Tab-separated table of C-alpha atoms in Angstrom:
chain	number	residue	atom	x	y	z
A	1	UNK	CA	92.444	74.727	96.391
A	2	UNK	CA	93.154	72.398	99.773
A	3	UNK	CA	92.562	72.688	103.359
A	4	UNK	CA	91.882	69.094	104.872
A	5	UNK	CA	91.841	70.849	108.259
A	6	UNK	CA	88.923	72.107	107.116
A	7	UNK	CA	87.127	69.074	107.404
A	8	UNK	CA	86.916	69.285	110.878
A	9	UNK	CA	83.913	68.647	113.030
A	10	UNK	CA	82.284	72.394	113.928
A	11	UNK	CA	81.544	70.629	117.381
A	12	UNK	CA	85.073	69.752	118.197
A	13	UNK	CA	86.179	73.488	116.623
A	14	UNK	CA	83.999	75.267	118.964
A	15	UNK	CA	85.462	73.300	121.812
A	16	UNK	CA	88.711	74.213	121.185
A	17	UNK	CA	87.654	77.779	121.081
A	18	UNK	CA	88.517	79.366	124.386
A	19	UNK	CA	87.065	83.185	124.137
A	20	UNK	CA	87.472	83.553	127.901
A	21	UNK	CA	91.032	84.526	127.379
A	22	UNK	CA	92.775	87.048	124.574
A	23	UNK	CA	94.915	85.281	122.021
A	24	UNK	CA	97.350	86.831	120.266
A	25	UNK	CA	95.788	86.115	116.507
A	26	UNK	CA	92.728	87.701	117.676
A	27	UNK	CA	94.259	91.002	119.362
A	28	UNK	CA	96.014	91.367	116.203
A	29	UNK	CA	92.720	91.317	114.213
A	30	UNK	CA	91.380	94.005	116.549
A	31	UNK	CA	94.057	96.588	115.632
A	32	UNK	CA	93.955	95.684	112.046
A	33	UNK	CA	90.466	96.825	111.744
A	34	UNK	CA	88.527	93.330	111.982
A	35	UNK	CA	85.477	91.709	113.612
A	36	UNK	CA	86.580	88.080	114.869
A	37	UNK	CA	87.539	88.320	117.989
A	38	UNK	CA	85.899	88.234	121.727
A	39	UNK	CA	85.288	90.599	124.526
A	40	UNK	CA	89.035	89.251	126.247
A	41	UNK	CA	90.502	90.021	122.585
A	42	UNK	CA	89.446	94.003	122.641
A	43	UNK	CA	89.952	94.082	126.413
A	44	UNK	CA	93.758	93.285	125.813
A	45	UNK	CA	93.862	95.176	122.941
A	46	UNK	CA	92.624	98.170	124.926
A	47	UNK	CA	94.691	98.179	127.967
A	48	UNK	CA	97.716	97.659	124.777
A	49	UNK	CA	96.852	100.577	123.514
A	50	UNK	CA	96.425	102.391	127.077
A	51	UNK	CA	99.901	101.799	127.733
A	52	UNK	CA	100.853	102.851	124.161
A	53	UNK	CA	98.029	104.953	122.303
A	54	UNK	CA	100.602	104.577	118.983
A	55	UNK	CA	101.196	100.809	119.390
A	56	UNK	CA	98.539	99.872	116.522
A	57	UNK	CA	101.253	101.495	114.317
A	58	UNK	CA	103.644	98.315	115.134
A	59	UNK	CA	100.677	96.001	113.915
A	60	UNK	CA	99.334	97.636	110.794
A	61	UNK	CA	103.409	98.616	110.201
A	62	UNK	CA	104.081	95.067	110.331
A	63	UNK	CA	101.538	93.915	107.729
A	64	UNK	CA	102.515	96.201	105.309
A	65	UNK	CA	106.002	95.372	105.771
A	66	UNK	CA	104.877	91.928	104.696
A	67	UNK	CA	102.931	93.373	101.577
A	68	UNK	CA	106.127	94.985	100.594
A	69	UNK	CA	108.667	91.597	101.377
A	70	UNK	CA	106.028	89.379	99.063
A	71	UNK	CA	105.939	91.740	96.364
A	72	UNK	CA	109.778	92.166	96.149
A	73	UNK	CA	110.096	88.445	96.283
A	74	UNK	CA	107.719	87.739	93.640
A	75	UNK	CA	108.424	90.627	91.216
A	76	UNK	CA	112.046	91.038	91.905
A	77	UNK	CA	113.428	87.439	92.683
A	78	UNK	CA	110.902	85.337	91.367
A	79	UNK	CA	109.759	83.499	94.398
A	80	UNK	CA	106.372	81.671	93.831
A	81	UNK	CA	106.519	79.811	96.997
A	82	UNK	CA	105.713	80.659	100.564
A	83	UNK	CA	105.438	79.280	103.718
A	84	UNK	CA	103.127	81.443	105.660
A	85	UNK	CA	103.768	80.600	109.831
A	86	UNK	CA	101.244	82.426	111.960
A	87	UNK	CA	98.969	83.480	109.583
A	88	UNK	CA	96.405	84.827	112.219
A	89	UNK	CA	92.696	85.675	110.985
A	90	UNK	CA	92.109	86.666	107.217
A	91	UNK	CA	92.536	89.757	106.169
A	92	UNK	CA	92.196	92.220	103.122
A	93	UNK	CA	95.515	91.747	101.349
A	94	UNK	CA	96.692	88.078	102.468
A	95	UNK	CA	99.938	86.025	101.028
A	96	UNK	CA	98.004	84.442	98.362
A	97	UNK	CA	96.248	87.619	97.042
A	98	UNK	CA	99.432	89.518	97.147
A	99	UNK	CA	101.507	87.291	95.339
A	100	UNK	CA	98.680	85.779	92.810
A	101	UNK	CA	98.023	89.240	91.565
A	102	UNK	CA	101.477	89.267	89.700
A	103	UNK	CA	102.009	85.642	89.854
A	104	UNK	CA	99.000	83.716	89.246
A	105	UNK	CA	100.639	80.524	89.500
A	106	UNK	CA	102.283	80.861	93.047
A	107	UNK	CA	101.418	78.465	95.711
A	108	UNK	CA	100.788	79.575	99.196
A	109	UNK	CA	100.568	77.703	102.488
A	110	UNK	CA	99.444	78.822	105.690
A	111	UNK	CA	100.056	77.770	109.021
A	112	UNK	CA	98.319	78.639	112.396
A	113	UNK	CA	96.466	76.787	115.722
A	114	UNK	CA	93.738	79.000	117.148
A	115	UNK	CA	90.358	77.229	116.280
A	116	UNK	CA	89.065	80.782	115.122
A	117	UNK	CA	91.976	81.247	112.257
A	118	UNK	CA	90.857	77.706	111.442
A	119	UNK	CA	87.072	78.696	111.371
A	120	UNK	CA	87.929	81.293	108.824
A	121	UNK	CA	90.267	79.593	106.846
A	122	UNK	CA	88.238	79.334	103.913
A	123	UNK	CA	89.016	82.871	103.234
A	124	UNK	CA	92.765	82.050	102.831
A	125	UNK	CA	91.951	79.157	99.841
A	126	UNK	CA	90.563	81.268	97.073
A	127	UNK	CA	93.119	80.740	95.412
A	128	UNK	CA	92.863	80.910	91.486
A	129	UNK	CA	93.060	78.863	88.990
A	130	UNK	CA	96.294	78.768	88.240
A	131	UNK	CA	97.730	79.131	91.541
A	132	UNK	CA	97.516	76.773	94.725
A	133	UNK	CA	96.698	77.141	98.569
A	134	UNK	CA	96.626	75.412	102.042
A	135	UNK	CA	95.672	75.884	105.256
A	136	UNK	CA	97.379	73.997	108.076
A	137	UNK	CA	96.373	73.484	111.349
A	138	UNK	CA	99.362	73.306	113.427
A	139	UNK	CA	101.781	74.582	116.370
A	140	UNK	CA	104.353	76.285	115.083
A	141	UNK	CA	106.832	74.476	118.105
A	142	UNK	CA	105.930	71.251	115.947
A	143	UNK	CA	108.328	72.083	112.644
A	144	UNK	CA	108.787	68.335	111.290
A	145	UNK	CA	104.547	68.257	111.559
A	146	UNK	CA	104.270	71.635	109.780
A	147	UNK	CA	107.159	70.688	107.291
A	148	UNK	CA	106.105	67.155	105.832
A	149	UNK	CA	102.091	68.463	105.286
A	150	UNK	CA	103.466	71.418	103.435
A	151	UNK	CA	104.644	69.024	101.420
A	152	UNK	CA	101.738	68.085	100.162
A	153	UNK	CA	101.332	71.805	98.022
A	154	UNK	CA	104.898	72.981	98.025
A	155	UNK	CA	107.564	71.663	96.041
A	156	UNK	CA	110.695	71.690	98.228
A	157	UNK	CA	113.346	70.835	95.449
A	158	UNK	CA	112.695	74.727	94.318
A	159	UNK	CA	113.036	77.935	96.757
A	160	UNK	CA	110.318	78.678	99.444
A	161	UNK	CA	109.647	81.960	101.196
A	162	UNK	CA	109.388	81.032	104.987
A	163	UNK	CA	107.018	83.755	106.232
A	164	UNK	CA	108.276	84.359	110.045
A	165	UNK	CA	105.728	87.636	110.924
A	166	UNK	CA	105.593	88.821	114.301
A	167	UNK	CA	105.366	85.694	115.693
A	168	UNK	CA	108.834	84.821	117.221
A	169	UNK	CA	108.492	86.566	120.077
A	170	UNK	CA	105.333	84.596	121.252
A	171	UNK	CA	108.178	81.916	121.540
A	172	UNK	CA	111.187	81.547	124.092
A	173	UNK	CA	114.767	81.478	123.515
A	174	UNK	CA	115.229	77.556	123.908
A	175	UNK	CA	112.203	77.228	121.357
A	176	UNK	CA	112.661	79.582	119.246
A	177	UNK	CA	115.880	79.427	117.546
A	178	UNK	CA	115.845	75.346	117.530
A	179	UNK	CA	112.313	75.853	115.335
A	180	UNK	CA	113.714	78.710	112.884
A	181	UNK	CA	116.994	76.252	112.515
A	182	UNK	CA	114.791	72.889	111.337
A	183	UNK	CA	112.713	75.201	109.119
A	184	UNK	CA	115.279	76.688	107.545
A	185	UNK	CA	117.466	73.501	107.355
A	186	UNK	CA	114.603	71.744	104.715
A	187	UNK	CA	114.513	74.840	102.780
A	188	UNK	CA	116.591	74.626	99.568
A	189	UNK	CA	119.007	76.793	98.093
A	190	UNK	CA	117.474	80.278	96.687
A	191	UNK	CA	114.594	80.626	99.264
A	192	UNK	CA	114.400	83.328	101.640
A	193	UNK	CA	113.360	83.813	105.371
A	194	UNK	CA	111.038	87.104	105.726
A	195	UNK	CA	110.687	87.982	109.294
A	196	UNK	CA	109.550	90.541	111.520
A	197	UNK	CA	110.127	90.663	115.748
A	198	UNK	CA	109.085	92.880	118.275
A	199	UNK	CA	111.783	94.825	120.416
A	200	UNK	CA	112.505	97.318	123.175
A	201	UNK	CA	115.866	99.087	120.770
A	202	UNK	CA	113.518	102.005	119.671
A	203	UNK	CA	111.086	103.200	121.975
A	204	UNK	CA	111.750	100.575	124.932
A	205	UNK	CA	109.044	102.696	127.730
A	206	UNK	CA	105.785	102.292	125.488
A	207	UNK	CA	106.394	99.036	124.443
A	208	UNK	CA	107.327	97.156	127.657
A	209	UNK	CA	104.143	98.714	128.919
A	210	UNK	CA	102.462	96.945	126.203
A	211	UNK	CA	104.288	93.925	126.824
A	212	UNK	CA	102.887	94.026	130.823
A	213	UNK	CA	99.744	94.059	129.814
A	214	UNK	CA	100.180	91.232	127.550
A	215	UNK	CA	102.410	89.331	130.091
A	216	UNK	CA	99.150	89.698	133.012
A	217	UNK	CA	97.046	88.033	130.224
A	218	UNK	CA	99.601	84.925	130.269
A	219	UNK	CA	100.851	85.532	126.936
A	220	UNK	CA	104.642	84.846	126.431
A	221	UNK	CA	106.321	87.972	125.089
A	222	UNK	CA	110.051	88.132	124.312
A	223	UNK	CA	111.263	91.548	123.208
A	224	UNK	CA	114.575	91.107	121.063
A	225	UNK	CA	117.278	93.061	120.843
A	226	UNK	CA	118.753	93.688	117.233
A	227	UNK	CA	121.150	91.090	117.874
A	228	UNK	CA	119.000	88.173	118.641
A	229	UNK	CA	116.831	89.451	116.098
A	230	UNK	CA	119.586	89.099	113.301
A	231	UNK	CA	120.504	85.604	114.979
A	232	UNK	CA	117.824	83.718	113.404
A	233	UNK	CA	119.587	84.637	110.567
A	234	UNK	CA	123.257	84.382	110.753
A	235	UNK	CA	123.047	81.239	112.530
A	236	UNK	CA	122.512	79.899	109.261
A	237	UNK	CA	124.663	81.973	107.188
A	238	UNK	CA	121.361	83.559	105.590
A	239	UNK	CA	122.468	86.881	103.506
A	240	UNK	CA	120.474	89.193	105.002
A	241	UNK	CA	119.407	91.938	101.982
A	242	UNK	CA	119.515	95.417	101.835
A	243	UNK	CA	118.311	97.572	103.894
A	244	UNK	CA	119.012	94.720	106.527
A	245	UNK	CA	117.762	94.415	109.901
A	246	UNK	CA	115.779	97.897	110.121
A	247	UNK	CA	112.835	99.419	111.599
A	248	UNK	CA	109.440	97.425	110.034
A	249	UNK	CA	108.325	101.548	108.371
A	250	UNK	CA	112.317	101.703	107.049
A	251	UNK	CA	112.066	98.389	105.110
A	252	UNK	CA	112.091	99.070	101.519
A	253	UNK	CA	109.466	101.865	102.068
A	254	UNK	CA	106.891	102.645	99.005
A	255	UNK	CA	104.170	105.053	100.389
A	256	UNK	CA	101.515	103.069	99.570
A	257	UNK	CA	100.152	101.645	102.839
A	258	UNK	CA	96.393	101.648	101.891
A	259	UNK	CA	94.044	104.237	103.640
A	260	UNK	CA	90.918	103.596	104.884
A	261	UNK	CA	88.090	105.400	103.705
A	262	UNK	CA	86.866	107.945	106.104
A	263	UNK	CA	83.676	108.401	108.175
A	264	UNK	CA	82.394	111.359	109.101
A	265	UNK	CA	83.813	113.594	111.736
A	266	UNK	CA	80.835	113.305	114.331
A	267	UNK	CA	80.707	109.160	113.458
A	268	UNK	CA	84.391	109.408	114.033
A	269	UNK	CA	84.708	111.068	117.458
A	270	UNK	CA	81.838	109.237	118.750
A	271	UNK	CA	84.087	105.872	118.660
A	272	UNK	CA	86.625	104.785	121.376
A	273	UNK	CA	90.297	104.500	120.604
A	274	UNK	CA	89.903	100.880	119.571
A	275	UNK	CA	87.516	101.581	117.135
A	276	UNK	CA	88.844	104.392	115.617
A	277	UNK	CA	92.312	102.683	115.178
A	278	UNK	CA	90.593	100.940	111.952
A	279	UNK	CA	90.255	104.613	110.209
A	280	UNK	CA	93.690	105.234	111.224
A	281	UNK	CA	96.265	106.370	108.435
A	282	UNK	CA	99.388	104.700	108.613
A	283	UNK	CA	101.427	106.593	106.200
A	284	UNK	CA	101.498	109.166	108.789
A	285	UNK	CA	104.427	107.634	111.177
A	286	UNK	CA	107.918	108.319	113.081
A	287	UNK	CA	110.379	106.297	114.237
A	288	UNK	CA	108.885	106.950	117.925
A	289	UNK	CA	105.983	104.895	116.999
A	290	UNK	CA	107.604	101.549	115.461
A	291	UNK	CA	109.146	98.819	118.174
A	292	UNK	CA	109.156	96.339	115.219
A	293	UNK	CA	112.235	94.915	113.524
A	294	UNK	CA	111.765	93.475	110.058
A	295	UNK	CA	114.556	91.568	107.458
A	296	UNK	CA	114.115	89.666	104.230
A	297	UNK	CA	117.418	86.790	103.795
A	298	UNK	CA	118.614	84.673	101.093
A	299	UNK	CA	119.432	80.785	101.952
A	300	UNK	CA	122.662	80.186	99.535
């Protein structure tokens, strides 16, 4: 178990932590159901889900999208590597824990650069004994930074799972493509590229409105069409794997999205529609509520 980010002074940490203004690690937290994140977090994750009362179904859609990629990869294919980029904040079921409960001995490193995924990082290195993880603190625009510290825990002369999770479209188009080429480009043959992208294909009303509310906040938001979705991979001549570029809910679907135990009915309706997102069922969805592309590729 690493982490030499962790070493960081708490004094310089809680400088860097700006909870005057929503960030996108910690509005994702709120709509998966958990407690670190500021007043400027829920406020943006409120006026998200005013402008799209289903939109919580694209977050909690994408994380189990990425429970279903890592077990594939390390049941199926044998992956015990991965590259987790934009981790955000801990959750229940992260990389490590997913992979580690059929594969002890994989090694897992995640990357992110909000101070407040940093001051929960610990969470993320519990790694067993067998296994291995790492928590970097670093911009995902800085590949070459992110790429020779992973170093340090993954072996790169055997296949890596690049973890790519609804982060890309935080990034522009003369960013983002550049950064997915120079991470894939150190990758060696056998590893895969698991990513997941926000677009306007599906439903494209309720999820520009979502991405005007994120836009007034100052975050950058790039919905994807299909196309430039599956360009991060065929610019590289990844094999993209069946079911291919799909709907997050149509990838590889198992029914097993865990449900949240359930308060009672008078607890339940006394809680606004942020709150109560937490106790939401996912298993219950249509293709009306997912604006969230997903894809699993092979690097030959």
């Amino acid at each position: 178990m690493t982490g030499d980010a962790l070493s960081q002074d708490p004094t310089e940490l809680q400088r860097r932590i700006d909870s005057s203004r929503a960030h996108p690690a910690r509005v994702y937290d709120v709509f998966l159901g958990g407690k670190d994140h500021y007043p400027a977090d829920l406020a943006a994750a409120a006026a998200a889900l005013a402008a799209n009362p289903t939109g919580f179904l694209d977050v909690r859609h994408n994380r189990d999208f990425l429970r279903r990629a890592v077990n594939t990869l390390v049941k199926e294919d044998g992956i015990r590597q991965f590259l987790d980029i934009g981790t955000g904040l801990p959750t229940a079921e992260n990389v490590h824990q997913i992979a580690q409960r059929v594969a002890p001995e994989s090694r897992v490193v995640y990357v992110d650069n909000d101070p407040v995924v940093l001051a929960h990082a610990r969470a993320l290195l519990t790694s067993g004994p067998e296994g291995r993880t790492d928590y970097i603190d670093a911009d995902l625009k800085d590949p070459a930074a992110i790429l020779e510290r992973a170093a340090k825990t993954l072996d790169f002369d055997r296949p890596i799972a690049l973890c790519l999770v609804a982060v890309l479209h935080f990034v522009e188009d003369e960013e983002a493509y550049p950064i997915v080429r120079e991470l894939v480009d150190a990758l060696p043959a056998g590893s895969r590229l698991v990513l997941s992208h926000l677009t306007e294909d599906l439903n494209p009303e309720n999820v520009r409105a979502v991405q005007r509310t994120y836009t007034e906040r100052g975050f950058t938001f790039v919905l994807r069409p299909r196309a430039d979705v599956e360009r991060f991979f065929t610019e590289h001549s990844l094999d993209i794997v069946e079911p291919g570029v799909v709907p997050a809910h149509h990838w590889r679907p198992d029914h097993a999205a865990p449900v949240p135990d359930q308060p009672e009915a008078a607890y339940l309706e006394g809680l606004d529609p942020v709150e109560r997102v937490r106790y939401a069922d996912i298993n219950d969805v249509t293709d009306a509520d997912i604006n969230v592309y997903a894809a699993v590729a092979t690097k030959g």
